[in-house]
Coordinates of C-alpha atoms in Angstrom, one line a residue:
X19 CA 0.0 0.0 0.0
X20 CA 1.2 3.5 -0.7
X21 CA 1.8 6.2 1.9
X22 CA -1.9 6.3 2.7
X23 CA -5.2 6.5 0.8
X24 CA -7.9 9.0 0.4
X25 CA -11.3 7.6 1.6
X26 CA -14.8 9.0 1.1
X27 CA -17.5 7.8 3.6
X28 CA -21.1 8.5 2.6
X29 CA -23.7 9.1 5.3
X30 CA -24.5 11.3 8.3
X31 CA -25.7 9.0 11.1
X32 CA -24.3 7.3 14.2
X33 CA -23.1 4.4 12.2
X34 CA -21.1 6.7 10.0
X35 CA -19.5 8.6 12.9
X36 CA -18.5 5.2 14.3
X37 CA -17.0 4.1 11.0
X38 CA -15.2 7.4 10.6
X39 CA -13.8 7.2 14.2
X40 CA -12.5 3.7 13.4
X41 CA -11.1 4.6 10.0
X42 CA -9.3 7.6 11.4
X43 CA -7.2 5.3 13.6
X44 CA -5.8 3.5 10.5
X45 CA -2.1 4.0 9.7
X46 CA -3.1 3.5 6.0
X47 CA -5.3 6.5 5.9
X48 CA -4.2 9.7 4.3
X49 CA -7.4 11.8 4.2
X50 CA -11.0 11.0 5.2
X51 CA -13.9 12.9 3.7
X52 CA -17.5 12.4 5.0
X53 CA -20.5 13.4 2.9
X54 CA -22.5 15.0 4.4
X55 CA -21.4 13.9 7.9
X56 CA -22.4 15.4 11.3
X57 CA -20.8 17.3 14.1
X58 CA -19.0 14.2 15.3
X59 CA -17.6 13.1 11.9
X60 CA -16.1 16.6 11.6
X61 CA -13.5 15.6 14.2
X62 CA -12.5 12.5 12.3
X63 CA -12.1 14.0 8.8
X64 CA -13.5 16.7 6.6
X65 CA -17.3 17.0 6.1
X66 CA -18.4 17.6 2.6
X67 CA -21.9 19.2 2.0
X68 CA -23.1 16.6 -0.5
X69 CA -26.2 14.5 0.2
X70 CA -25.8 10.8 0.6
X71 CA -28.0 10.0 -2.4
X72 CA -26.6 12.7 -4.7
X73 CA -24.5 10.0 -6.6
X74 CA -23.4 12.2 -9.5
X75 CA -22.0 14.9 -7.2
X76 CA -20.4 12.3 -5.0
X77 CA -18.7 10.8 -8.1
X78 CA -17.4 14.1 -9.3
X79 CA -16.0 14.8 -5.8
X80 CA -14.4 11.4 -5.7
X81 CA -12.6 12.0 -9.0
X82 CA -11.6 15.5 -8.0
X83 CA -10.0 14.3 -4.7
X84 CA -8.4 11.1 -6.1
X85 CA -10.5 9.0 -3.8
X86 CA -9.2 5.4 -3.7
X87 CA -12.0 3.9 -1.6
X88 CA -15.6 4.9 -1.1
X89 CA -17.5 3.5 1.9
X90 CA -21.3 3.6 1.5
X91 CA -23.0 3.8 5.0
X92 CA -26.8 4.0 4.6
X93 CA -29.2 1.7 2.6
X94 CA -30.7 4.4 0.3
X95 CA -27.6 5.1 -1.8
X96 CA -26.8 1.4 -1.9
X97 CA -30.3 0.6 -3.2
X98 CA -29.9 3.5 -5.7
X99 CA -26.8 1.9 -7.2
X100 CA -24.0 4.1 -5.6
X101 CA -21.5 1.2 -5.6
X102 CA -22.1 0.3 -9.2
X103 CA -21.5 4.0 -10.2
X104 CA -18.2 4.2 -8.4
X105 CA -17.0 0.9 -9.7
X106 CA -17.9 1.8 -13.2
X107 CA -15.6 4.8 -12.8
X108 CA -12.8 2.6 -11.6
X109 CA -13.1 3.6 -7.9
X110 CA -13.2 0.8 -5.2
X111 CA -16.5 1.0 -3.3
X112 CA -17.5 -0.9 -0.2
X113 CA -21.0 -2.3 -0.2
X114 CA -23.3 -4.4 -2.4
X115 CA -24.3 -3.3 -5.9
X116 CA -27.9 -2.3 -6.6
X117 CA -29.1 -5.8 -7.5
X118 CA -27.6 -7.3 -4.4
X119 CA -29.0 -4.4 -2.2
X120 CA -32.5 -5.7 -3.0
X121 CA -32.0 -8.1 -0.1
X122 CA -32.9 -5.1 2.1
X123 CA -34.6 -2.8 -0.3
X124 CA -37.2 -5.3 -1.3
X125 CA -38.5 -7.5 1.6
X126 CA -40.6 -9.5 -0.8
X127 CA -37.5 -10.5 -2.8
X128 CA -35.7 -11.5 0.4
X129 CA -38.7 -13.6 1.5
X130 CA -38.7 -15.5 -1.8
X131 CA -34.9 -16.0 -1.7
X132 CA -35.2 -17.4 1.8
X133 CA -38.0 -19.8 0.7
X134 CA -36.0 -21.0 -2.3
X135 CA -32.9 -21.6 -0.2
X136 CA -34.7 -23.3 2.7
X137 CA -33.6 -20.6 5.2
X138 CA -35.6 -20.6 8.4
X139 CA -37.8 -17.5 8.7
X140 CA -41.3 -16.5 9.8
X141 CA -44.3 -18.0 7.9
X142 CA -45.6 -15.1 5.8
X143 CA -47.4 -13.9 2.7
X144 CA -46.8 -11.0 0.3
X145 CA -49.6 -8.7 -0.8
X146 CA -49.8 -5.8 -3.3
X147 CA -53.6 -5.1 -2.7
X148 CA -55.0 -3.9 0.5
X149 CA -58.3 -5.7 0.1
X150 CA -56.6 -9.1 -0.1
X151 CA -54.2 -8.3 2.8
X152 CA -57.2 -7.2 4.9
X153 CA -59.1 -10.4 4.2
X154 CA -56.0 -12.5 5.1
X155 CA -55.3 -10.7 8.3
X156 CA -59.0 -10.9 9.3
X157 CA -58.8 -14.6 9.0
X158 CA -56.0 -14.9 11.5
X159 CA -56.5 -15.6 15.2
X160 CA -52.9 -15.1 16.4
X161 CA -50.5 -12.1 16.5
X162 CA -49.2 -10.9 13.1
X163 CA -46.3 -8.7 12.0
X164 CA -47.0 -6.3 9.1
X165 CA -44.1 -4.9 7.2
X166 CA -43.7 -2.4 4.4
X167 CA -41.7 -4.2 1.7
X168 CA -39.5 -1.2 0.8
X169 CA -37.1 0.9 2.7
X170 CA -38.8 2.7 5.7
X171 CA -35.8 3.6 8.0
X172 CA -36.5 0.7 10.4
X173 CA -40.0 2.1 11.1
X174 CA -42.1 0.1 8.6
X175 CA -42.7 -2.9 10.9
X176 CA -45.8 -3.3 13.1
X177 CA -46.0 -6.1 15.6
X178 CA -49.8 -6.6 16.2
X179 CA -50.9 -8.9 19.0
X180 CA -54.5 -8.4 17.8
X181 CA -55.1 -9.0 14.1
X182 CA -57.5 -6.0 14.1
X183 CA -54.5 -3.8 14.7
X184 CA -52.8 -5.6 11.8
X185 CA -55.5 -4.4 9.5
X186 CA -55.0 -0.8 10.7
X187 CA -51.2 -1.2 10.1
X188 CA -51.8 -2.5 6.6
X189 CA -54.1 0.4 5.9
X190 CA -51.6 2.9 7.2
X191 CA -48.9 1.5 5.0
X192 CA -50.9 0.7 1.8
X193 CA -53.7 3.3 1.8
X194 CA -52.4 6.2 3.8
X195 CA -48.9 5.7 2.2
X196 CA -47.2 6.6 5.5
X197 CA -43.9 5.3 4.0
X198 CA -44.6 6.4 0.4
X199 CA -43.8 3.9 -2.3
X200 CA -42.1 1.6 0.3
X201 CA -45.6 0.5 1.2
X202 CA -46.8 -0.5 -2.3
X203 CA -46.3 -4.1 -1.2
X204 CA -46.6 -5.5 2.3
X205 CA -45.6 -8.7 4.0
X206 CA -47.8 -10.3 6.7
X207 CA -45.9 -12.7 8.9
X208 CA -46.6 -14.8 12.0
X209 CA -45.1 -13.2 15.1
X210 CA -42.0 -15.2 16.2
X211 CA -41.4 -15.6 20.0
X212 CA -37.9 -15.4 21.5
X213 CA -35.0 -13.0 21.9
X214 CA -33.6 -10.9 19.0
X215 CA -30.0 -10.8 17.9
X216 CA -28.1 -9.0 15.2
X217 CA -25.4 -10.9 13.4
X218 CA -23.2 -8.8 11.1
X219 CA -20.6 -10.4 8.7
X220 CA -18.1 -9.1 6.2
X221 CA -18.7 -10.8 2.9
X222 CA -16.4 -10.5 -0.2
X223 CA -18.5 -12.6 -2.6
X224 CA -17.0 -15.9 -1.5
X225 CA -15.7 -15.6 2.1
X226 CA -17.7 -14.7 5.1
X227 CA -16.2 -13.3 8.3
X228 CA -18.7 -13.0 11.1
X229 CA -18.3 -10.1 13.6
X230 CA -19.0 -10.2 17.3
X231 CA -22.8 -10.5 18.0
X232 CA -25.0 -7.8 19.3
X233 CA -28.6 -7.1 20.4
X234 CA -30.6 -4.1 19.4
X235 CA -33.6 -2.5 21.3
X236 CA -36.1 -1.4 18.6
X237 CA -39.2 -0.1 20.6
X238 CA -39.1 3.4 22.0
X239 CA -40.1 2.5 25.5
X240 CA -38.6 0.6 28.4
X241 CA -39.5 -3.1 28.6
X242 CA -39.8 -3.1 24.7
X243 CA -43.0 -1.0 24.7
X244 CA -44.4 1.5 22.2
X245 CA -43.7 1.9 18.5
X246 CA -40.6 0.6 16.7
X247 CA -37.8 3.0 16.0
X248 CA -34.5 2.8 14.1
X249 CA -33.0 1.4 17.4
X250 CA -32.7 2.9 20.9
X251 CA -29.5 1.1 21.9
X252 CA -27.6 -2.0 21.6
X253 CA -25.0 -4.1 23.4
X254 CA -22.3 -6.6 22.3
X255 CA -21.9 -9.6 22.6
X256 CA -25.5 -10.9 22.7
X257 CA -25.4 -13.6 25.4
X258 CA -28.4 -15.4 23.7
X259 CA -26.0 -16.3 20.8
X260 CA -23.7 -19.1 22.0
X261 CA -20.7 -20.3 20.0
X262 CA -22.8 -23.3 19.0
X263 CA -25.7 -21.1 17.7
X264 CA -23.2 -18.9 15.9
X265 CA -21.9 -21.9 13.9
X266 CA -25.5 -22.9 13.1
X267 CA -26.3 -19.3 12.0
X268 CA -23.3 -19.3 9.7
X269 CA -24.1 -22.7 8.3
X270 CA -27.9 -22.5 7.9
X271 CA -28.4 -18.7 7.2
X272 CA -25.3 -16.8 6.1
X273 CA -23.7 -19.4 3.8
X274 CA -27.0 -20.2 2.0
X275 CA -27.7 -16.5 1.4
X276 CA -24.3 -15.8 -0.1
X277 CA -24.6 -18.9 -2.2
X278 CA -28.1 -17.9 -3.4
X279 CA -26.9 -14.4 -4.3
X280 CA -24.0 -16.0 -6.4
X281 CA -26.5 -18.3 -8.1
X282 CA -28.6 -15.2 -9.0
X283 CA -25.6 -13.6 -10.7
X284 CA -25.6 -10.9 -8.0
X285 CA -22.6 -11.7 -5.8
X286 CA -22.8 -10.2 -2.4
X287 CA -20.0 -7.9 -1.2
X288 CA -20.0 -5.6 1.9
X289 CA -21.7 -6.1 5.3
X290 CA -24.5 -8.6 5.5
X291 CA -26.7 -8.1 8.5
X292 CA -29.1 -10.8 9.7
X293 CA -31.7 -9.7 12.1
X294 CA -32.7 -12.9 13.9
X295 CA -35.2 -14.2 16.4
X296 CA -33.7 -16.9 18.6
X297 CA -36.8 -19.1 19.0
X298 CA -37.2 -22.4 20.9
X299 CA -36.8 -24.1 17.5
X300 CA -33.5 -22.3 16.6
X301 CA -32.6 -19.1 14.9
X302 CA -35.0 -17.7 12.4
X303 CA -34.6 -14.6 10.1
X304 CA -36.6 -11.5 10.8
X305 CA -34.9 -9.4 8.1
X306 CA -31.7 -8.9 6.2
X307 CA -29.9 -5.5 5.9
X308 CA -27.2 -4.8 3.4
X309 CA -25.0 -2.5 5.6
X310 CA -23.8 -2.0 9.1
X311 CA -26.7 -1.7 11.6
X312 CA -27.3 1.5 13.5
X313 CA -27.0 1.4 16.6
X314 CA -25.3 -2.1 16.5
X315 CA -22.2 -0.6 14.8
X316 CA -21.4 1.5 17.8
X317 CA -20.9 -1.4 20.4
X318 CA -19.4 -3.7 17.7
X319 CA -16.8 -1.4 16.3
X320 CA -15.7 0.0 19.7
X321 CA -14.6 -3.6 20.4
X322 CA -12.7 -4.0 17.1
X323 CA -8.9 -3.7 17.7
X324 CA -7.9 -4.5 14.1
X325 CA -7.5 -1.9 11.3
X326 CA -11.0 -1.4 9.7
X327 CA -9.6 0.1 6.5
X328 CA -7.7 -3.1 5.8
X329 CA -10.8 -5.2 6.3
X330 CA -12.9 -3.0 4.0
X331 CA -10.2 -3.2 1.3
X332 CA -10.0 -7.0 1.7
X333 CA -13.8 -7.2 1.0
X334 CA -13.4 -5.1 -2.1
X335 CA -10.4 -7.1 -3.3
X336 CA -11.9 -10.6 -2.5
X337 CA -9.2 -11.4 0.0
X338 CA -11.2 -11.6 3.2
X339 CA -9.8 -15.1 3.8
X340 CA -6.4 -13.5 4.5
X341 CA -7.8 -11.3 7.3
X342 CA -7.9 -12.1 11.0
X343 CA -9.7 -9.7 13.3
X344 CA -8.8 -9.1 16.9
X345 CA -11.6 -8.1 19.3
X346 CA -11.6 -6.5 22.7
X347 CA -12.9 -9.2 25.0
X348 CA -14.8 -6.7 27.1
X349 CA -18.5 -6.2 26.4
X350 CA -19.9 -2.8 25.3
X351 CA -23.2 -1.0 25.6
X352 CA -24.6 1.9 23.5
X353 CA -27.5 4.0 24.7
X354 CA -29.2 6.2 22.1
X355 CA -30.3 9.7 23.2
X356 CA -33.2 10.8 21.0
X357 CA -35.2 14.0 20.5
X358 CA -38.4 14.3 22.4
X359 CA -41.3 13.1 20.2
X360 CA -39.2 10.6 18.2
X361 CA -40.2 8.3 16.3
X362 CA -43.0 10.8 15.6
X363 CA -42.5 14.6 15.1
X364 CA -39.7 16.3 16.9
X365 CA -37.9 19.7 16.9
X366 CA -34.3 20.3 15.8
X367 CA -31.8 22.9 16.8
X368 CA -31.6 22.2 20.5
X369 CA -28.2 23.1 22.0
X370 CA -26.3 20.1 23.4
X371 CA -24.1 20.5 26.5
X372 CA -21.9 18.1 28.5
X373 CA -20.3 16.2 25.6
X374 CA -16.7 16.8 26.6
X375 CA -17.4 15.9 30.2
X376 CA -19.1 12.6 29.2
X377 CA -16.1 11.7 27.1
X378 CA -13.8 12.1 30.1
X379 CA -15.3 9.0 31.6
X380 CA -13.0 6.0 31.1
X381 CA -13.8 3.8 28.0
X382 CA -16.7 6.0 26.8
X383 CA -17.1 7.3 23.3
X384 CA -20.0 9.6 22.3
X385 CA -21.0 8.9 18.7
X386 CA -23.0 11.6 17.0
X387 CA -26.0 10.8 14.9
X388 CA -28.5 13.7 14.4
X389 CA -26.2 16.6 15.2
X390 CA -24.7 19.6 13.5
X391 CA -22.4 22.5 14.4
X392 CA -24.1 25.9 14.6
X393 CA -21.9 28.9 15.4
X394 CA -19.8 27.6 18.3
X395 CA -22.5 25.1 19.5
X396 CA -23.4 21.6 18.7
X397 CA -27.2 21.3 18.2
X398 CA -29.7 18.5 17.6
X399 CA -30.5 17.7 13.9
X400 CA -32.4 14.5 13.9
X401 CA -34.6 12.0 15.8
X402 CA -31.7 9.9 17.1
X403 CA -29.2 12.4 18.3
X404 CA -26.3 10.5 20.0
X405 CA -25.1 7.0 20.7
X406 CA -23.4 7.0 24.0
X407 CA -21.1 3.9 24.0
X408 CA -19.0 2.4 26.7
X409 CA -16.8 -0.7 27.3
X410 CA -16.6 -2.4 30.7
X411 CA -15.2 -5.5 32.4
X412 CA -18.8 -6.8 32.5
X413 CA -22.0 -5.8 30.7
X414 CA -23.2 -4.3 34.0
X415 CA -20.1 -2.1 34.2
X416 CA -20.4 -1.0 30.6
X417 CA -24.1 -0.1 31.1
X418 CA -23.3 1.9 34.3
X419 CA -20.6 3.9 32.4
X420 CA -22.8 4.5 29.4
X421 CA -25.6 5.9 31.6
X422 CA -23.2 7.9 33.7
X423 CA -22.2 9.6 30.5
X424 CA -25.8 10.0 29.3
X425 CA -26.7 11.8 32.5
X426 CA -23.9 14.4 31.9
X427 CA -25.3 15.3 28.5
X428 CA -28.2 17.7 28.3
X429 CA -30.5 19.1 25.5
X430 CA -34.1 20.2 25.6
X431 CA -36.4 17.2 25.4
X432 CA -33.7 14.6 25.5
X433 CA -35.1 11.1 25.9
X434 CA -33.5 7.6 26.2
X435 CA -34.5 4.2 27.4
X436 CA -33.1 3.3 30.8
X437 CA -33.1 -0.5 30.4
X438 CA -30.5 -1.1 27.6
X439 CA -28.7 -4.4 28.2
X440 CA -30.9 -5.3 31.1
X441 CA -31.8 -8.7 29.5
X442 CA -28.1 -9.6 29.4
X443 CA -27.5 -8.5 33.0
X444 CA -30.5 -10.6 34.2
X445 CA -29.0 -13.7 32.3
X446 CA -25.8 -13.4 34.3

């Protein structure tokens, strides 16, 4: 490798700040640009005011700055074909191409792929007409899960213990168009019982390298109550995933997916994220995502001791089998601080204080998500504002540190769950 490479990271969330923070530690990095970035990424590299889905402008910028690697963070530019555009211009890009990104962008496609590959998932049916969906849900006696088939920022999933609520959810998605075109099709599934886990793996088309496990907390309220969000916090590792289960997940879920994508002529490269329910009958797939999870990236990457840039390049070059990753054996906990009102309407522009004090706590990193710099202040600029992340000798210690930091940070209307990682601590 030369003296160091210029890297462009696309995105502006907590996941992107975490990736930027980790890339900035690489001895192989010359210059890091983040488009559009946030107030946190500005400390890791140079923010560039180009939107994450403005692929033409991003491509021009990459050529102008002799970018050697582009890392695409969020799902929208991946689904829009960002990786294909950079690769066509001869620039290495980390992430799946547009056709492979359908695994997340089109849940109906993912459902059919799982069926044809005998991958264990929830029983379900796909509908493109509300009338038929309504009749089907009305015929059910048990709990249903209603999902928008397209991209809905993690909010297009409704878990309905009463099928009557399922009909309302279907109406909201298909008739009221709450998520726009993402709701043209829906999937109605049986509700799976168990504990969730997120398994993320690097995939280079042939080789799969599974990262440390994690568990996300989707609902807004303590005790997993209230509407789903993009994720209110996460911890790593997920104790529910034993070594034995991890082998089974690789063998019965990850390998068959990568094989199926190859058979389809759409080889998969990038991060493959399997959202799983650990049921009494074994792991079953809830969803696939085609990028790092948010907030799972925060507790996972804070534990990665190896050079992230080297891994991303190995994925692009198809040499993942030559990489060995080293992890901090200590667990980690990330607590998301959100704007009051999220996942519904919320206000922006609230001044944030206490960030420096929070980061003085040992083994704490505050990752920015919905923030921006305004004059000399850092202010809120999104629903999920910060991902306060801590390492500890035990999950309980990591949790205590994370909440100690959370309590030092103030902004008007700040909200967080107080029970992140509680399930893991009770297991101990």
